[in-house]
XYZ file of N, CA, C and O in Angstrom:
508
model
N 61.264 60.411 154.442
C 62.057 60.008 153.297
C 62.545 58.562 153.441
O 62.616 57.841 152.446
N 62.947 58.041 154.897
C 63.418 56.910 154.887
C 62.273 55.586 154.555
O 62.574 54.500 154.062
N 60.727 56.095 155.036
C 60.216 54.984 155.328
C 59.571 55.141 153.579
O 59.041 54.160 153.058
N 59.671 56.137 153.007
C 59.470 56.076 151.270
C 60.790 55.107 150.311
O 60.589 54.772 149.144
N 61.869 54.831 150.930
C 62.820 54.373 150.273
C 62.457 53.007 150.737
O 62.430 52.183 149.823
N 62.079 52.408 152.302
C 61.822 51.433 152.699
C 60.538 50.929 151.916
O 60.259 49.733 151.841
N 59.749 51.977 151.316
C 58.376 51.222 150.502
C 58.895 51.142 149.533
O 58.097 50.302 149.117
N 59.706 51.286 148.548
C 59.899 50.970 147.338
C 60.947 49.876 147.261
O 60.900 49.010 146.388
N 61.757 49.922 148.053
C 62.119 47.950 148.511
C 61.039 46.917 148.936
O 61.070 45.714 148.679
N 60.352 47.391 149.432
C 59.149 46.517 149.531
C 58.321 46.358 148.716
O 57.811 45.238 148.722
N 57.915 47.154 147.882
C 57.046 47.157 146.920
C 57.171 46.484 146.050
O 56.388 45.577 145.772
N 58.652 46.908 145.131
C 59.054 45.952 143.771
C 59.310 44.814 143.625
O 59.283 44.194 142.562
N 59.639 44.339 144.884
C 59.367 42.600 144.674
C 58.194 42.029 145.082
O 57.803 41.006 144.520
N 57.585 42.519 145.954
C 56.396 42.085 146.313
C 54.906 42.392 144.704
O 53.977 41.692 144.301
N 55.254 43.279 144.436
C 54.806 43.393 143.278
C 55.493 42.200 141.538
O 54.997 41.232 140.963
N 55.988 42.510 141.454
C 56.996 41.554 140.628
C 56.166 40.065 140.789
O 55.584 39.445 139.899
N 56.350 39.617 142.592
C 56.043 38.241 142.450
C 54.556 38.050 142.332
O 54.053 36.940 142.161
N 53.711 39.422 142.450
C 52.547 38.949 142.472
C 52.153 39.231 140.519
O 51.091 38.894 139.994
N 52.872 39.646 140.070
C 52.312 39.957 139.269
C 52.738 38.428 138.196
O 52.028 38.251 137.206
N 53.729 37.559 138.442
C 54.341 36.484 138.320
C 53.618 35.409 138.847
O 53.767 34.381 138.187
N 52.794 35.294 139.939
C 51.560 34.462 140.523
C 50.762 34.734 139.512
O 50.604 33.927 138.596
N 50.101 36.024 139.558
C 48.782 35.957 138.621
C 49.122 35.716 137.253
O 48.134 35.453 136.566
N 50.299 35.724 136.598
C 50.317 35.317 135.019
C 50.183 33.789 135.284
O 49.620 33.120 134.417
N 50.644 33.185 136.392
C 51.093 31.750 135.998
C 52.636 30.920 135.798
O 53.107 29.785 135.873
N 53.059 32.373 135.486
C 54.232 32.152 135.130
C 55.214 31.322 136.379
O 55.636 30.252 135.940
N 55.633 31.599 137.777
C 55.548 31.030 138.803
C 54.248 30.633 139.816
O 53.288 31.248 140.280
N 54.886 28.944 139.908
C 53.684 28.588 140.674
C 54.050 27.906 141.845
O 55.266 27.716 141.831
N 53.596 27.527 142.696
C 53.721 27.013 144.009
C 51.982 26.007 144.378
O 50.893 25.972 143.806
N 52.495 25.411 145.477
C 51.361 24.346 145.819
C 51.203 24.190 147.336
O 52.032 24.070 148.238
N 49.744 24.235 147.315
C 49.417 24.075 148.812
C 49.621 25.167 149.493
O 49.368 26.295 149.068
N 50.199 24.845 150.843
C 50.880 26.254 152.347
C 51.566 26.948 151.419
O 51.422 28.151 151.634
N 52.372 26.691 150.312
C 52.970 27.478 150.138
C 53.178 28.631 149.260
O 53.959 29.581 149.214
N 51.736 27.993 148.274
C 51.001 28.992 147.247
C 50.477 29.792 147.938
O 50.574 30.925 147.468
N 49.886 29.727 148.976
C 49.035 30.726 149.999
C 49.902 31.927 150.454
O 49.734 33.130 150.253
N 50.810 31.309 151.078
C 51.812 32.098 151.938
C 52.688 33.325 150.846
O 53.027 34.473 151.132
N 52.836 32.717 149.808
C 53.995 34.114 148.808
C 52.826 34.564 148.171
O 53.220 35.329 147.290
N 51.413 34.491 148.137
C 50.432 34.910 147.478
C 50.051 35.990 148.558
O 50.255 37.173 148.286
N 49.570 35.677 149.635
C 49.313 36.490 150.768
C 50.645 37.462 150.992
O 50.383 38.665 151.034
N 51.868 37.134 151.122
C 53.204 37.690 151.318
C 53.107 39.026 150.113
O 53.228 40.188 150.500
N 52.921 38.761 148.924
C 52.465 39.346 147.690
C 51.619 40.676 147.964
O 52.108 41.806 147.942
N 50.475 40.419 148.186
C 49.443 41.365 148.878
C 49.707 42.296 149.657
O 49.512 43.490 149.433
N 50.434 41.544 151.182
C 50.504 42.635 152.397
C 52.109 43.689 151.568
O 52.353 44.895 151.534
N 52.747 42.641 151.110
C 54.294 43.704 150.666
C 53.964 44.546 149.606
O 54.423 45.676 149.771
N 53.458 44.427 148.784
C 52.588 44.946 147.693
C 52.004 46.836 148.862
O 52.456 47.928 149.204
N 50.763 45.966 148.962
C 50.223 46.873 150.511
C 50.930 47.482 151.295
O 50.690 48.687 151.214
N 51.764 47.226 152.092
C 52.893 48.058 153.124
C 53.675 48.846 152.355
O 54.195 49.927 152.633
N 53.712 48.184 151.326
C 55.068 49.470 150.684
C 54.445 50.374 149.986
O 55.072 51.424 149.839
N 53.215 50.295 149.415
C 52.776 51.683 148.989
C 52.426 52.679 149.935
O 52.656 53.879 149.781
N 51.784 52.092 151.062
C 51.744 53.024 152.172
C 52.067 53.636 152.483
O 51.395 54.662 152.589
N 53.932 53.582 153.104
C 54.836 53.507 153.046
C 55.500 54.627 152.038
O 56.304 55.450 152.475
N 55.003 54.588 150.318
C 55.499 55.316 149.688
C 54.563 56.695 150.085
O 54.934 57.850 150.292
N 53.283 56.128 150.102
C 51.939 57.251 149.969
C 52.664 58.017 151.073
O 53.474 58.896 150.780
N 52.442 57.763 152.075
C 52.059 58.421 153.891
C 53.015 59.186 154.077
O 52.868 60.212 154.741
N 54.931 58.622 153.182
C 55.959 58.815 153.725
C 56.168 60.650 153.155
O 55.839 60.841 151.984
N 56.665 61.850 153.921
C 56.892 62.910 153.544
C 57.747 63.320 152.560
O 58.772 62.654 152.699
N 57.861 64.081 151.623
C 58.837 64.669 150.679
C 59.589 65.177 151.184
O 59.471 65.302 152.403
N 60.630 65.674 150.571
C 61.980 66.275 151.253
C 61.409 68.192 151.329
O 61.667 69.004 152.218
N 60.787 68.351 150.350
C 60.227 69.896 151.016
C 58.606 69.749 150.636
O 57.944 70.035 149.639
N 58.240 69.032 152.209
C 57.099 69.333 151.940
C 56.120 70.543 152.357
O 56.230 70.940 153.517
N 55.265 71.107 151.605
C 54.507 72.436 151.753
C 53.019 72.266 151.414
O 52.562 71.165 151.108
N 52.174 73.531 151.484
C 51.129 73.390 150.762
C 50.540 73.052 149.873
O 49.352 72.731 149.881
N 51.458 73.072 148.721
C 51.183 72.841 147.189
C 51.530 70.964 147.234
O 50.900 70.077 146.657
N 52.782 70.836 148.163
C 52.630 69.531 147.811
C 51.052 68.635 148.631
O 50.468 67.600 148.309
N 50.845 69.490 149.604
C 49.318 68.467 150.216
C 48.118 68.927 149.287
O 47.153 68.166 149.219
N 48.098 70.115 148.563
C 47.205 70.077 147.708
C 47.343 69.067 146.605
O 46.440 68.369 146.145
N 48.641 69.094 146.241
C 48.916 67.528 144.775
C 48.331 66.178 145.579
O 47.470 65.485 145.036
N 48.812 65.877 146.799
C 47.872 64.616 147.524
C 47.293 64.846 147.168
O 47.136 64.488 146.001
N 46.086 65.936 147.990
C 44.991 65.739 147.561
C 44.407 65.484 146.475
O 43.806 64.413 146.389
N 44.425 66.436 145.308
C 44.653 66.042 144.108
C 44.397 64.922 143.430
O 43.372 64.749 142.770
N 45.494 63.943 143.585
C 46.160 63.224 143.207
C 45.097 61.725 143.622
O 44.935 60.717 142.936
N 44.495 62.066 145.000
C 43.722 60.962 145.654
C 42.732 60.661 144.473
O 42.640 59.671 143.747
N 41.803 62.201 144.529
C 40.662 61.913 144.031
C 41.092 61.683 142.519
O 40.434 60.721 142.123
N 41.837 62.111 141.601
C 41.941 61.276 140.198
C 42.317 60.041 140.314
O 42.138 59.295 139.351
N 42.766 59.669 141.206
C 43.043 58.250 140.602
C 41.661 57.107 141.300
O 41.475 55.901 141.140
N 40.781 58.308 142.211
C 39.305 57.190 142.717
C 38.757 57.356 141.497
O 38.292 56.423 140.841
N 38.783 58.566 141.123
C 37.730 58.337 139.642
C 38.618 57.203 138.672
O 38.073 56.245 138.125
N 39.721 57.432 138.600
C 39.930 56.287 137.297
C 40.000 54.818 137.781
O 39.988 53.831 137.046
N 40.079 54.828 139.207
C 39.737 53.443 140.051
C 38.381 53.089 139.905
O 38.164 51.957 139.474
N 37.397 53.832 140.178
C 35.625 53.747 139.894
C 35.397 53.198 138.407
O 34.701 52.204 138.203
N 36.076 53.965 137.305
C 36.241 54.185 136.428
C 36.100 52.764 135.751
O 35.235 52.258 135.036
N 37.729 52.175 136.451
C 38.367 51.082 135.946
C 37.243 49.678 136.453
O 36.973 48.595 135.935
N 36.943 50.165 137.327
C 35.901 49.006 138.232
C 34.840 48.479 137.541
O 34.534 47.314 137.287
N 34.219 49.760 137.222
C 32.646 49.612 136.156
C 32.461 48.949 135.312
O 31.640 48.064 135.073
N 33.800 49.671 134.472
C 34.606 49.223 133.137
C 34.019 46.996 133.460
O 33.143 46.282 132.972
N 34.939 46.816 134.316
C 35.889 45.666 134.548
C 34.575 44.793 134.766
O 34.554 43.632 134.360
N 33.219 45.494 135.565
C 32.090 44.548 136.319
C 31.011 44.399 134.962
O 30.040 43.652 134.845
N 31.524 45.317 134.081
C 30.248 45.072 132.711
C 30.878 44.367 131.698
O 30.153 44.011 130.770
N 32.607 43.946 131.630
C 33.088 43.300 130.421
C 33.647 42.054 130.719
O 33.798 41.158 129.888
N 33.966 41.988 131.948
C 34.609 40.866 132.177
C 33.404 39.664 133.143
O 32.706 40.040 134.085
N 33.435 38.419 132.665
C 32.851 37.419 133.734
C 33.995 36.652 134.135
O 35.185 36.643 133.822
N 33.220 35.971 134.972
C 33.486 34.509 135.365
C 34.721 34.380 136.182
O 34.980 35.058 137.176
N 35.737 33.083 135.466
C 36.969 33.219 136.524
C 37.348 34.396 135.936
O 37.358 35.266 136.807
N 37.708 34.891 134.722
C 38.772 36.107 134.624
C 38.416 37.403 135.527
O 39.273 38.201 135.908
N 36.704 37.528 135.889
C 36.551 38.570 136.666
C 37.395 38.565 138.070
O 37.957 39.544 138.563
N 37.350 37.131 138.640
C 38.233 36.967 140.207
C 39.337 36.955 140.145
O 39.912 37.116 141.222
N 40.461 36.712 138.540
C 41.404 37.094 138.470
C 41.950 38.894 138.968
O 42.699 39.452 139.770
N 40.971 39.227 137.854
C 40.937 41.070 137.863
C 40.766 41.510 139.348
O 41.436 42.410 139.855
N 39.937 40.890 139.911
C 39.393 41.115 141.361
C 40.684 41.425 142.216
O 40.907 42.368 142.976
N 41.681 40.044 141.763
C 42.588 40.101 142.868
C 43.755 40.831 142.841
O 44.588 40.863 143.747
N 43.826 41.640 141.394
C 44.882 42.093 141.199
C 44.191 43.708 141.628
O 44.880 44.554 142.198
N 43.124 43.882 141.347
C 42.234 45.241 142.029
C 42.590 45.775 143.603
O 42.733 46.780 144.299
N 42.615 44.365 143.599
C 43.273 45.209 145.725
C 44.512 45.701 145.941
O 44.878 45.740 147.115
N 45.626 46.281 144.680
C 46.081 46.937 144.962
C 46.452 47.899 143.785
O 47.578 48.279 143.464
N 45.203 48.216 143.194
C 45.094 48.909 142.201
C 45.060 50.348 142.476
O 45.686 51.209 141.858
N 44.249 50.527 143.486
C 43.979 52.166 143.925
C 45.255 52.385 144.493
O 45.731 53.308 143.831
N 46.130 52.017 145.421
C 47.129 52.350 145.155
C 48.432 52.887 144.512
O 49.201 53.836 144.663
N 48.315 51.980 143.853
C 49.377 51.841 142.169
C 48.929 53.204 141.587
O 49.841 53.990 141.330
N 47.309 53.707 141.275
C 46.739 54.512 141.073
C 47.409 55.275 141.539
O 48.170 55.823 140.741
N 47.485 55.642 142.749
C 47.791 56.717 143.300
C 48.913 57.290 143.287
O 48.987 58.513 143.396
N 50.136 56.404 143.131
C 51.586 56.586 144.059
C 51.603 57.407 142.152
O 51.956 58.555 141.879
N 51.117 56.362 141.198
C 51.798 57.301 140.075
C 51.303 58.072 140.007
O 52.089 58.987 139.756
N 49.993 58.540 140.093
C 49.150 59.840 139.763
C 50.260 61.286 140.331
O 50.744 62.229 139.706
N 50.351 60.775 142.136
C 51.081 61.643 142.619
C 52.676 61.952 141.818
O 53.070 63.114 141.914
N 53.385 61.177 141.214
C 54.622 60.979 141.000
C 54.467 61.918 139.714
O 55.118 62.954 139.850
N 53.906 61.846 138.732
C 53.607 62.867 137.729
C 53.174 64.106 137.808
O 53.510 64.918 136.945
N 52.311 64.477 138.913
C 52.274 65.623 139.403
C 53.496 66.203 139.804
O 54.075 67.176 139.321
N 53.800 65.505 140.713
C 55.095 66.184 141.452
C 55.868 66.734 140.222
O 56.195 67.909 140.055
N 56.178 65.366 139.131
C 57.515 65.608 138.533
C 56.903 67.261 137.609
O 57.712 68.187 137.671
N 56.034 67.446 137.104
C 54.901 68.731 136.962
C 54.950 69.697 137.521
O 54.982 70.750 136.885
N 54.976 69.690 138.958
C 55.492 70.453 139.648
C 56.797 71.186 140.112
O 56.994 72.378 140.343
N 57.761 69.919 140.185
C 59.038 70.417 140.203
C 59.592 71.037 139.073
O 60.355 71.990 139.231
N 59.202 70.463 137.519
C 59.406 70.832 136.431
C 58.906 72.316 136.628
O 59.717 73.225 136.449
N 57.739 72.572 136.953
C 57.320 74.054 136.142
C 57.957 75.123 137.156
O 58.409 76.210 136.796
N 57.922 74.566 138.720
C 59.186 75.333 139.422
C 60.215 75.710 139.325
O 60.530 76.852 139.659
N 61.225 74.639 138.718
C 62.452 75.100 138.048
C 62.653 75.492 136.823
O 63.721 75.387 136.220
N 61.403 76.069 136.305
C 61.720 76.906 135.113
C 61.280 78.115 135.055
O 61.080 78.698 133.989
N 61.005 78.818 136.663
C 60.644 79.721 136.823
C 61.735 80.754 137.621
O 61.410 81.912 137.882
């Protein structure tokens, strides 16, 4: 539980600024465009991990079956999204898409799982 609260401090800004790099909207130059761009990525990266890996407060069978679950829908709508992305998009906008893709299956995931759950807990407590 702790290191799931520790990914979602990590996540939302690291996300935020990357998503603020790739509009344009903030910019930086040189070492130092590199560094909050890369910084972007790994915090982005560590904190979903972090959210993914970290245990629920009752975790059981049903919840490692929703992982599971949960993995493979969001590879298909990751595959999905990929195909999509390699037959409509060229050029620079494709290496834009590219870079925001490396932490797409993720993102994929943490919500896929998060709607399940809330699915789960929902149809539990109305039983």
């Amino acid at each position: 539980m702790y290191f799931q609260i520790a990914g979602w401090i990590l996540f939302i800004p690291s996300l935020i600024t990357g998503v603020l790099l790739l509009l344009n909207i903030i910019g930086f130059s040189g070492s130092t465009e590199i560094a909050v761009n890369d910084a972007a990525i790994i915090g982005t990266t560590i904190g979903t991990l972090f959210i993914v890996c970290s245990k629920e407060r009752h975790e059981d069978e049903m919840t490692r079956s929703i992982r599971l679950n949960s993995l493979l829908k969001s590879f298909y709508v990751y595959a999905g999204i990929l195909v999509l992305a390699t037959l409509l998009i060229n050029g620079i906008p494709f290496f834009m898409f590219m870079s925001a893709n490396l932490v797409l299956m993720p993102l994929l995931y943490v919500l896929t799982f998060r709607i399940e759950m809330h699915r789960y807990n929902k149809l539990s407590s109305d039983e």
